[in-house]
mmCIF file of C-alpha atoms and ligand atoms in Angstrom:
data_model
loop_
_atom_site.group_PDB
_atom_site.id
_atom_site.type_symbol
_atom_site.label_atom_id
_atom_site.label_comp_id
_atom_site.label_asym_id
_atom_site.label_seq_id
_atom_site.Cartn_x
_atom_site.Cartn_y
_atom_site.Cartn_z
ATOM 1 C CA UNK A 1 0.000 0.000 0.000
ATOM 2 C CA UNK A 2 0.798 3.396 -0.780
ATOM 3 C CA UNK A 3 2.473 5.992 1.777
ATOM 4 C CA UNK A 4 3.293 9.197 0.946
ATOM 5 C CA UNK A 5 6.488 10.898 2.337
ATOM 6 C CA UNK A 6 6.859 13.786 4.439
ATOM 7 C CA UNK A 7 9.256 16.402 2.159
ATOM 8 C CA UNK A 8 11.510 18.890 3.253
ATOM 9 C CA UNK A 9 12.630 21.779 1.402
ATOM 10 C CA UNK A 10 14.395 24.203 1.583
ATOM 11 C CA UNK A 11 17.715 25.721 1.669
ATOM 12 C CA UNK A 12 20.062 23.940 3.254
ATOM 13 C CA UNK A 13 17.777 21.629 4.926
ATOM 14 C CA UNK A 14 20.208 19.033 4.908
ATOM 15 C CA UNK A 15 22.091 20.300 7.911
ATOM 16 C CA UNK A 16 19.275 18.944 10.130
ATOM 17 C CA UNK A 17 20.765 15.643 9.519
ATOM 18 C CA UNK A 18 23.242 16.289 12.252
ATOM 19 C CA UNK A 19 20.392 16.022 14.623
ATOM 20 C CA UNK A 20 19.727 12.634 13.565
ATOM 21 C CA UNK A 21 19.552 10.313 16.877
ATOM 22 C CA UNK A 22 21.216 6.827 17.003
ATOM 23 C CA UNK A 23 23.932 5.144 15.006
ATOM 24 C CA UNK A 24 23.502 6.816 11.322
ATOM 25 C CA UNK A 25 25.191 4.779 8.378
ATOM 26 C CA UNK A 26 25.221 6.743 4.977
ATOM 27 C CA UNK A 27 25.197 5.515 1.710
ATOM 28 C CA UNK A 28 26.709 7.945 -1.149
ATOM 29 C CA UNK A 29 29.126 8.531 -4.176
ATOM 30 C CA UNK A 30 31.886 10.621 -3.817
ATOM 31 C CA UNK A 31 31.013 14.105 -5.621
ATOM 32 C CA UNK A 32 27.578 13.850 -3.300
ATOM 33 C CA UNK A 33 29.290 13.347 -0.242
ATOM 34 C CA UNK A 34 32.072 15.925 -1.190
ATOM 35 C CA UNK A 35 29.118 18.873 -1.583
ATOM 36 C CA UNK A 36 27.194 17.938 1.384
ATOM 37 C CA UNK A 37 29.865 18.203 3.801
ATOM 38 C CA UNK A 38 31.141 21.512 2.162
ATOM 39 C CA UNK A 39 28.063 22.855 3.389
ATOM 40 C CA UNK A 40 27.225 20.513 6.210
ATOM 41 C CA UNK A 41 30.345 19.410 8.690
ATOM 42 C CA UNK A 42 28.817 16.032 10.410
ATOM 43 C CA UNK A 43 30.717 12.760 10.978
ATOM 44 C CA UNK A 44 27.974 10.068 10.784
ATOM 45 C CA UNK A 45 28.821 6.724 12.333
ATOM 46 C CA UNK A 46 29.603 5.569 9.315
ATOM 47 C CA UNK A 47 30.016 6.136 5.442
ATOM 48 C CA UNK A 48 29.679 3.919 2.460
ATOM 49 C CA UNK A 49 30.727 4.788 -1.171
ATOM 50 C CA UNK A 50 28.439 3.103 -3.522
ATOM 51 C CA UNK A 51 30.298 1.004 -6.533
ATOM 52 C CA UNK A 52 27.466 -0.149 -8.366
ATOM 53 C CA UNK A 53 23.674 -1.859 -7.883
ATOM 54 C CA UNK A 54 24.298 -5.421 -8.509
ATOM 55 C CA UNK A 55 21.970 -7.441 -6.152
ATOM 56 C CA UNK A 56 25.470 -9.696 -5.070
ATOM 57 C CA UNK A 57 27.017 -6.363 -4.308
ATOM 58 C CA UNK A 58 23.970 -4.706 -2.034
ATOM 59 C CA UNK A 59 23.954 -8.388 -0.502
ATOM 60 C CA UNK A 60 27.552 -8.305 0.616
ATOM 61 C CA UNK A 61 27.345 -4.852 2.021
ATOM 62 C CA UNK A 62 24.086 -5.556 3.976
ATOM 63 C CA UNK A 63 26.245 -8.200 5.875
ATOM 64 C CA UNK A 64 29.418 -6.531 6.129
ATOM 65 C CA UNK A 65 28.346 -2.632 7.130
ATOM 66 C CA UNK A 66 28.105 -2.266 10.716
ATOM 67 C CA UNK A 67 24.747 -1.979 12.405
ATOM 68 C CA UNK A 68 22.426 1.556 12.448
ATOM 69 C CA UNK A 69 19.336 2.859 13.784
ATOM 70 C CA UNK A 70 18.870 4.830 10.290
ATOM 71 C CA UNK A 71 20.329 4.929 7.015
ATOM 72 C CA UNK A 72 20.879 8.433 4.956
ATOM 73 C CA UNK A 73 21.179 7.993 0.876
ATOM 74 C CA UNK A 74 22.830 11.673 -0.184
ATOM 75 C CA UNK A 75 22.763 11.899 -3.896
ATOM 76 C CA UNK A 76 21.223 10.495 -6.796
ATOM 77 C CA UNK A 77 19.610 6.752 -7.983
ATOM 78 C CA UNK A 78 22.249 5.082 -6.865
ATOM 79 C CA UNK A 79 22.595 6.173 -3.583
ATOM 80 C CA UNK A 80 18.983 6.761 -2.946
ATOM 81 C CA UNK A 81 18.436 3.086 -4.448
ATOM 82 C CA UNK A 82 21.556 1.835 -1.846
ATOM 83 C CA UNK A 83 19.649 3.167 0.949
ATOM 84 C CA UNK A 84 16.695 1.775 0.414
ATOM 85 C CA UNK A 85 18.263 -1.990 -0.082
ATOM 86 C CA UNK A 86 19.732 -1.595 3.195
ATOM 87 C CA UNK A 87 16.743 0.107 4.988
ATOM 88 C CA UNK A 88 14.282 -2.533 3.731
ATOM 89 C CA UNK A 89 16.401 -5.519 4.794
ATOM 90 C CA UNK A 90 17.101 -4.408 8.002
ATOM 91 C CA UNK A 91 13.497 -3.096 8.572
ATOM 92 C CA UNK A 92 14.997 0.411 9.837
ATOM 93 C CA UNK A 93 14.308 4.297 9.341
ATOM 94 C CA UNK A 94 15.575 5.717 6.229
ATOM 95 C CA UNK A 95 16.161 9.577 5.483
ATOM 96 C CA UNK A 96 16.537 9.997 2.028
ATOM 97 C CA UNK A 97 18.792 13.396 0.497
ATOM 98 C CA UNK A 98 18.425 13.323 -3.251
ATOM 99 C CA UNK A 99 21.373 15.454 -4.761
ATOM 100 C CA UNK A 100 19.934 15.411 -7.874
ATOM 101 C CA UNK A 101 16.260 15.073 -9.412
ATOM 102 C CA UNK A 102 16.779 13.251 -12.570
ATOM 103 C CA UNK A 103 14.760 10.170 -11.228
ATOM 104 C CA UNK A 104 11.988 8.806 -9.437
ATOM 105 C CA UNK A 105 14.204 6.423 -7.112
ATOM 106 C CA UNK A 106 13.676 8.788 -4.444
ATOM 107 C CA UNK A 107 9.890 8.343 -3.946
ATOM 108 C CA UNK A 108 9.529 5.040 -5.130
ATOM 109 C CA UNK A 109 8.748 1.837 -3.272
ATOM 110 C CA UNK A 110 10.780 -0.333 -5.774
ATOM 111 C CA UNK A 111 14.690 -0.606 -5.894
ATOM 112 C CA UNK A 112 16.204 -1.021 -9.061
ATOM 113 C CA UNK A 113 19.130 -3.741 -8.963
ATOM 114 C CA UNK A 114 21.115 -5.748 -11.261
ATOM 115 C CA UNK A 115 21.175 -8.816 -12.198
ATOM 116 C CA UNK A 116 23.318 -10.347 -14.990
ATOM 117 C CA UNK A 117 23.599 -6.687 -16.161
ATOM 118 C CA UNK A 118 19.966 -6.653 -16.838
ATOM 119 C CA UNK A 119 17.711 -3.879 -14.622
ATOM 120 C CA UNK A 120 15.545 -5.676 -12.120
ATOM 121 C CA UNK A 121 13.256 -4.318 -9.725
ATOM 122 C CA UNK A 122 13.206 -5.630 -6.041
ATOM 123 C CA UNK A 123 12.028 -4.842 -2.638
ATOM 124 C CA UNK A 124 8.843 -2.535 -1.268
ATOM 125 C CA UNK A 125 9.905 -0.093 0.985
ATOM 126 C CA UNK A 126 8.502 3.736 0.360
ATOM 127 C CA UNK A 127 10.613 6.203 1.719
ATOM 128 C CA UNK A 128 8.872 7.718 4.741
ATOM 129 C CA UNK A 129 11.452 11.167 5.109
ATOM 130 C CA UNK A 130 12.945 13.249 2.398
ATOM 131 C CA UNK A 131 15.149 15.900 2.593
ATOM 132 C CA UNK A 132 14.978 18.374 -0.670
ATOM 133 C CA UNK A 133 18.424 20.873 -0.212
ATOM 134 C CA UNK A 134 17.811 23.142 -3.039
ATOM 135 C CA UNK A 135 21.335 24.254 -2.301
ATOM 136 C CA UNK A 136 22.762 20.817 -2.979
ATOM 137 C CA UNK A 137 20.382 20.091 -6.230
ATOM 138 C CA UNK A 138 21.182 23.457 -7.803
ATOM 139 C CA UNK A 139 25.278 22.158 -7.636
ATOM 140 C CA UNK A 140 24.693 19.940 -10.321
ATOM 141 C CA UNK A 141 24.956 20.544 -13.524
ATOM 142 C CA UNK A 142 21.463 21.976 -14.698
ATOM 143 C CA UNK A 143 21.281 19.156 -17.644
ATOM 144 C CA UNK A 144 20.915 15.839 -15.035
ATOM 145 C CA UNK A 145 18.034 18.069 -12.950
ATOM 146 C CA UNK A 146 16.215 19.584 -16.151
ATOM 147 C CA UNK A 147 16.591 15.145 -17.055
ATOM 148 C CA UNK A 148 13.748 14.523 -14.184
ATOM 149 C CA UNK A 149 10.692 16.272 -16.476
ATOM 150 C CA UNK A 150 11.315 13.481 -18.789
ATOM 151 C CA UNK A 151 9.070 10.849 -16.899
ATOM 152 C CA UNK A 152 6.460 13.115 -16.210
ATOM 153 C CA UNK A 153 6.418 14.830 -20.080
ATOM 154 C CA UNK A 154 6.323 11.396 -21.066
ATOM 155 C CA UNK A 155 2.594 10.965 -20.226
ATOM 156 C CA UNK A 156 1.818 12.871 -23.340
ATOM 157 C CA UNK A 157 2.199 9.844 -25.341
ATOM 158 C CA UNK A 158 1.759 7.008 -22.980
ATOM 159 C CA UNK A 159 -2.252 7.995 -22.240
ATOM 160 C CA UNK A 160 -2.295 7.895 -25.632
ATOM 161 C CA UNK A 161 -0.892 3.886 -25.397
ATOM 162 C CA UNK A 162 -2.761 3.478 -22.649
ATOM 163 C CA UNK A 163 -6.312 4.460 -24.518
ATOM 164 C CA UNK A 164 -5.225 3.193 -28.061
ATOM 165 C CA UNK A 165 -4.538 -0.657 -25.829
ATOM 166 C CA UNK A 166 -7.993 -0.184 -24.355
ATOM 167 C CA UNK A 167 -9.721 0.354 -27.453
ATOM 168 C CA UNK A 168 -7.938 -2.452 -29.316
ATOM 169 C CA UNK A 169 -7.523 -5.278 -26.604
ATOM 170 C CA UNK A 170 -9.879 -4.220 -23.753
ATOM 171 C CA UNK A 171 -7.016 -3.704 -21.730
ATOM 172 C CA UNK A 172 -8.887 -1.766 -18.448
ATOM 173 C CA UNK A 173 -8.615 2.152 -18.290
ATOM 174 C CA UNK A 174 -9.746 4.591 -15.272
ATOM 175 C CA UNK A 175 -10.474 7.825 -16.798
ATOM 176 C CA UNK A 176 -10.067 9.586 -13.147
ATOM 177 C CA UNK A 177 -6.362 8.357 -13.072
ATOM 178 C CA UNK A 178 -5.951 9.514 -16.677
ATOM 179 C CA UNK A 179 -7.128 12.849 -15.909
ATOM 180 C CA UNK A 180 -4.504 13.232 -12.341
ATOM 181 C CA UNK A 181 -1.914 12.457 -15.175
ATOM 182 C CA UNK A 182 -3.590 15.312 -17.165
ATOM 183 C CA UNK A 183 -3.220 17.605 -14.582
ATOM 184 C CA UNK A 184 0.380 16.726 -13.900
ATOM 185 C CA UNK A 185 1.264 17.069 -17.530
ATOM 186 C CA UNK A 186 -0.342 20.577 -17.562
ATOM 187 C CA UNK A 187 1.485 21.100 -14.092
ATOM 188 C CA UNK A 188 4.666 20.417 -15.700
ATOM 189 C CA UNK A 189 3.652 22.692 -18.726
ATOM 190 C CA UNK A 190 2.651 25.596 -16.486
ATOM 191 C CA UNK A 191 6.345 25.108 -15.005
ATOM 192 C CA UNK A 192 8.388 24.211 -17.676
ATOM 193 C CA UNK A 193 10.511 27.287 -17.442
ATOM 194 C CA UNK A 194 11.431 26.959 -13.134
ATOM 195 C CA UNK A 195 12.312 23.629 -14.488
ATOM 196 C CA UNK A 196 14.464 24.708 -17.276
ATOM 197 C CA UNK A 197 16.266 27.467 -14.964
ATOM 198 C CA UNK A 198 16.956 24.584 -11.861
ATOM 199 C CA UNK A 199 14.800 27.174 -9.681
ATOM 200 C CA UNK A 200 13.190 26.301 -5.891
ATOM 201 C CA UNK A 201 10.133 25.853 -7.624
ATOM 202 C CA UNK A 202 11.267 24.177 -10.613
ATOM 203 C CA UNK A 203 12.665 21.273 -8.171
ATOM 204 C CA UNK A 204 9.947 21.268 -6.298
ATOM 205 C CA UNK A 205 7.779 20.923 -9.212
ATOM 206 C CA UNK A 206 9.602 17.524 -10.363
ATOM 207 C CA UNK A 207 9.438 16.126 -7.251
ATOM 208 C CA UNK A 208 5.749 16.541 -6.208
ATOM 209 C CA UNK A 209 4.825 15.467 -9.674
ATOM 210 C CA UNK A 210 6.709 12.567 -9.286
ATOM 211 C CA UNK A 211 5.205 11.998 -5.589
ATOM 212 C CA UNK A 212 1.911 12.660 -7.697
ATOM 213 C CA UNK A 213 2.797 10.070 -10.268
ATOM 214 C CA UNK A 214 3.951 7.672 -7.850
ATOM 215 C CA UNK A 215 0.659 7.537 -6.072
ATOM 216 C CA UNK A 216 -1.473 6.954 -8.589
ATOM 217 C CA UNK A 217 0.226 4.044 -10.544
ATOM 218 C CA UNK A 218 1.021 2.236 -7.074
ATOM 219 C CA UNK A 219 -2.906 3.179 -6.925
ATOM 220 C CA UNK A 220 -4.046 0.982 -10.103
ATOM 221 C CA UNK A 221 -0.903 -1.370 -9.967
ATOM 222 C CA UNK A 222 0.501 -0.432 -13.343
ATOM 223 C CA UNK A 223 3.365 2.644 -14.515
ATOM 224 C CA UNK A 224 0.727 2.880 -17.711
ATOM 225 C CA UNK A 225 -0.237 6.595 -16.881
ATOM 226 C CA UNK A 226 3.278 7.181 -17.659
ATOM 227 C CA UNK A 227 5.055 4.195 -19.578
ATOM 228 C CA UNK A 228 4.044 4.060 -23.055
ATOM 229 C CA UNK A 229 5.622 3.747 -26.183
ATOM 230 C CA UNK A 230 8.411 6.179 -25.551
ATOM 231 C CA UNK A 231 10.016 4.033 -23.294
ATOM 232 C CA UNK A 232 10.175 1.635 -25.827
ATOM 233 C CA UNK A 233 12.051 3.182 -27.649
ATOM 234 C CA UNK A 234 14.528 3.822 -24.893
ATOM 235 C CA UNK A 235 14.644 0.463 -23.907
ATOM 236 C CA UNK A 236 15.970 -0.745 -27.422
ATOM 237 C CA UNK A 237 18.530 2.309 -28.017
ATOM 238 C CA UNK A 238 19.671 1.156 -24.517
ATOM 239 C CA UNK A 239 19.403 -2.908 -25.598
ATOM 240 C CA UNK A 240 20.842 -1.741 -29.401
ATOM 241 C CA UNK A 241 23.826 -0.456 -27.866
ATOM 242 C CA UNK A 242 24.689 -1.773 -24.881
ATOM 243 C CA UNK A 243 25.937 1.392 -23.448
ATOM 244 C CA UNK A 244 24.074 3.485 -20.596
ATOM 245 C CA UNK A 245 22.337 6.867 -21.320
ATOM 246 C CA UNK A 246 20.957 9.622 -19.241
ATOM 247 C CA UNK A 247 17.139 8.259 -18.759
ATOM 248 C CA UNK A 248 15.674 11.747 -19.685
ATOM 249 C CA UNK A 249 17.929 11.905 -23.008
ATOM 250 C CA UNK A 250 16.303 8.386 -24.376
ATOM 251 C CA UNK A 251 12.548 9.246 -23.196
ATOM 252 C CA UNK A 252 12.518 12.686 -24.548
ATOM 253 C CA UNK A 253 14.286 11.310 -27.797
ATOM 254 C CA UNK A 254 10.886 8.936 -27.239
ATOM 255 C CA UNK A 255 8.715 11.188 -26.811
ATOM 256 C CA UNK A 256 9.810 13.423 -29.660
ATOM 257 C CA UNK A 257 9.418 10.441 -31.965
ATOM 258 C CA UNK A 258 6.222 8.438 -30.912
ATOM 259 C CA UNK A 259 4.040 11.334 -30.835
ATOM 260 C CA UNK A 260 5.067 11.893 -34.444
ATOM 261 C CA UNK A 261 4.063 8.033 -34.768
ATOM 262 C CA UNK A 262 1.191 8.456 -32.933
ATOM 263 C CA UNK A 263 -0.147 11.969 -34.601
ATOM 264 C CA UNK A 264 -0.592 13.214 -31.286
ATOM 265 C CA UNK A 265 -0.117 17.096 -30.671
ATOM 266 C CA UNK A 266 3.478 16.233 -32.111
ATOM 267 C CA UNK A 267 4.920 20.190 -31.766
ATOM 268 C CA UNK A 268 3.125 20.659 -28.590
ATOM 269 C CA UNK A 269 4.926 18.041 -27.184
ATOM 270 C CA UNK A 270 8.163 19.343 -28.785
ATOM 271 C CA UNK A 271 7.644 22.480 -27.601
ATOM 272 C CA UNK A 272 7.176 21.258 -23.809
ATOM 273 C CA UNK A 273 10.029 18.609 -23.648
ATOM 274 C CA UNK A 274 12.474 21.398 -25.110
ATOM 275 C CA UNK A 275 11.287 24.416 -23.235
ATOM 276 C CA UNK A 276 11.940 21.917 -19.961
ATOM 277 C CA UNK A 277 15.445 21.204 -21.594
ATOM 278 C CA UNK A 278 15.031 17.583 -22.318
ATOM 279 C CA UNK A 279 18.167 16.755 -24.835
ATOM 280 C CA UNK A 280 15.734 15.126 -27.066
ATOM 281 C CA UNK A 281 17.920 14.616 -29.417
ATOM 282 C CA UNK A 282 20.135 11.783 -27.288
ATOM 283 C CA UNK A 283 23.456 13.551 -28.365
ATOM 284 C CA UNK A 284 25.028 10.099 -27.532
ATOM 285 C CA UNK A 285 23.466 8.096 -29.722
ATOM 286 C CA UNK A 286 23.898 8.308 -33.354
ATOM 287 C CA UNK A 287 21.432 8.762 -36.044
ATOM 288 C CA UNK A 288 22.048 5.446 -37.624
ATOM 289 C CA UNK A 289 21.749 3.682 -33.826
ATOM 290 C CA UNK A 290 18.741 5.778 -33.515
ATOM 291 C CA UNK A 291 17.536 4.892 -37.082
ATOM 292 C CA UNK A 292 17.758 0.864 -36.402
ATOM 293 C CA UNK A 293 15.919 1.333 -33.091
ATOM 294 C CA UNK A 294 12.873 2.554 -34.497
ATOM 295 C CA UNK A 295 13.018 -0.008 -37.358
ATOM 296 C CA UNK A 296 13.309 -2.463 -35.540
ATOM 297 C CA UNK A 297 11.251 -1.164 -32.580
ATOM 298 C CA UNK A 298 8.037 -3.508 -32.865
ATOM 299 C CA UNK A 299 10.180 -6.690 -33.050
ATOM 300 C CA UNK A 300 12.164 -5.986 -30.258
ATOM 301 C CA UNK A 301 8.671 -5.174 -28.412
ATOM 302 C CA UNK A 302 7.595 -8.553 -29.836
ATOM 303 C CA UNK A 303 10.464 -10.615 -28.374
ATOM 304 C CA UNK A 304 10.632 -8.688 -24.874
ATOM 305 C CA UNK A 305 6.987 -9.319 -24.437
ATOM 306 C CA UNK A 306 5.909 -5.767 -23.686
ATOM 307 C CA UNK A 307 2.934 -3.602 -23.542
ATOM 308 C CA UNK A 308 0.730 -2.747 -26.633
ATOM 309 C CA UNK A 309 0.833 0.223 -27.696
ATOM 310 C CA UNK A 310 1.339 2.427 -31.558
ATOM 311 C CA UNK A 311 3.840 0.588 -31.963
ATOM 312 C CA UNK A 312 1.723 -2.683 -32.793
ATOM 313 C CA UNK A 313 -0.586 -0.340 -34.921
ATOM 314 C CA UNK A 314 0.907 1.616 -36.913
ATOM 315 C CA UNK A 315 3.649 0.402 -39.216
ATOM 316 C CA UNK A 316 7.064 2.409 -38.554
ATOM 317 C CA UNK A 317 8.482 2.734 -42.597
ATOM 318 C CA UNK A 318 12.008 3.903 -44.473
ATOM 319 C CA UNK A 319 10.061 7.301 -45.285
ATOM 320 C CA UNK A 320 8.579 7.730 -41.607
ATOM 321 C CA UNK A 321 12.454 7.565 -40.089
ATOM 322 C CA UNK A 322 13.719 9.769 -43.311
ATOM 323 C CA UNK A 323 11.175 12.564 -42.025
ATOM 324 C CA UNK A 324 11.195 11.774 -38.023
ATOM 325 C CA UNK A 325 15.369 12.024 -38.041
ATOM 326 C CA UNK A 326 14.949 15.218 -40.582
ATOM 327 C CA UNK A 327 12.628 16.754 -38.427
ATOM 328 C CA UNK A 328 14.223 15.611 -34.978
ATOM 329 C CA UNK A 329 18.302 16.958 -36.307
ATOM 330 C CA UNK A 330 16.310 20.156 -38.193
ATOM 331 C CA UNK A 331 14.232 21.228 -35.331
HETATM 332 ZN ZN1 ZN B 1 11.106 6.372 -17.188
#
């Protein structure tokens, strides 16, 4: 079941971690940790330096870091995701600092880990206290923060999915969730600018749209409001190449494309994603990587076993990826 989280912002709300009682272990990366305690001089019981998610790894570190009362992830995914692994296996209190808001980890229940190199998603633990230092968030560089509007901009086209599927296969809709995720689309639109410029409000825009978002898929038990086929396409670039991309890079570079696929208010959508600064072009994949992942974007879809969507209906040709990569390099 759903619980929401209490939030903290503010500037330099992250010094009240000092008050933290007990035995505090902290779980962060290096540039994180190195910001924080410019502006924050604490010396928790003890501090771990994540290396990377594999489930072996977070398994070895559960046994060998010492025992807390509360674990503190400062800084992005990672860390957040670190924290969480810990907090729900040893059933303690977790404080959660994101440094950066270019993804949901820190307000979601699930914890994304690896296994074999491929993403999986574990645990259920939804993080009860976060801190939001808008001095800490606006250190980053403005390109991984503007990254965040990415999963909420991508509901444009995935209630579009979500619709076409119910038409087609009777897949169940709920028009009252489908209109929250209206309202946080327009939200987002309404803000696109403080989201652009890193402001307070900008981050704490992101963030209570993703609490929003968060809410109301755990609510109906699917990510459909805001999965559709844009992720797709960021799944494949990412399976295509084998290489690791920013996630707002690949779903704006989604959205860009399957709302052209989809004929759905195509510029509108172009015109939010880059007035939020979404890199929709994915300047690290090429056009010929991008150019294979579209045409072979409903077989990959096919073999994976995912979610219906435009992709099964409408044919993606030679001419439709001439004019989408014309119009995605020219624009
Ligand atoms: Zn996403």
């Amino acid at each position: 079941m759903y619980i929401a989280p209490e939030i903290i912002s503010g500037k330099g709300t992250s010094r009240r971690l000092r008050d933290l009682p007990g035995r505090v272990l902290v779980t962060t990366m290096e540039i994180p940790w190195r910001l924080f305690q410019a502006q924050c001089d604490w010396t928790p019981h003890h501090v771990h330096f994540v290396t990377d998610m594999a489930q072996s790894t977070l398994d070895h570190i559960n046994e060998q870091l010492p025992a807390c009362d509360v674990v503190v992830g400062i800084g992005g995914g990672s860390s957040c995701d670190t924290a969480k692994y810990l907090a729900w296996k040893r059933d303690c209190r977790m404080v959660l600092v994101p440094t950066i808001v270019s993804v949901d980890a820190p307000l979601t229940n699930m914890i994304g880990v690896r296994v074999d190199a491929t993403v999986r998603y574990v645990g259920d633990i939804f993080p009860r206290e976060l801190v939001i230092d808008y001095d800490l968030i606006q250190q980053a560089p403005p390109e991984l923060n503007r990254a965040g509007a990415s999963d909420i901009a991508s509901i444009h086209t995935a209630l579009h999915d979500w619709s076409l599927a119910h038409e087609r296969t009777g897949e169940p809709w709920d028009e009252k969730i489908a209109q929250e995720a209206r309202e946080c689309l327009n939200e987002l639109d309404r803000n696109a600018e403080e989201v652009f410029q890193v402001t307070p409000k900008g981050i704490d825009t992101i963030v209570d749209l993703y609490r929003r978002e968060v809410e109301f898929c755990t609510r109906i038990g699917t990510s459909r409001p805001e999965e559709g086929a844009e992720h797709l396409v960021a799944y494949h670039v990412e399976h295509l190449t084998r290489r690791h991309f920013l996630h707002g890079d690949l779903v704006g570079l989604g959205i860009f494309l399957m709302s052209r696929l989809q004929q759905n208010d195509h510029w509108w959508a172009v015109n939010l994603i880059r007035r939020c600064g979404l890199r929709y072009t994915a300047p690290e994949a090429s056009p010929e990587e991008i150019r294979a992942a579209l045409l072979g974007l409903r077989a990959f879809k096919n073999n994976a076993d995912l979610f219906f969507s435009v992709v099964d209906t409408e044919e993606i040709t030679e001419p439709f990826v001439d004019d989408a990569l014309s119009a995605l390099y020219g624009s």
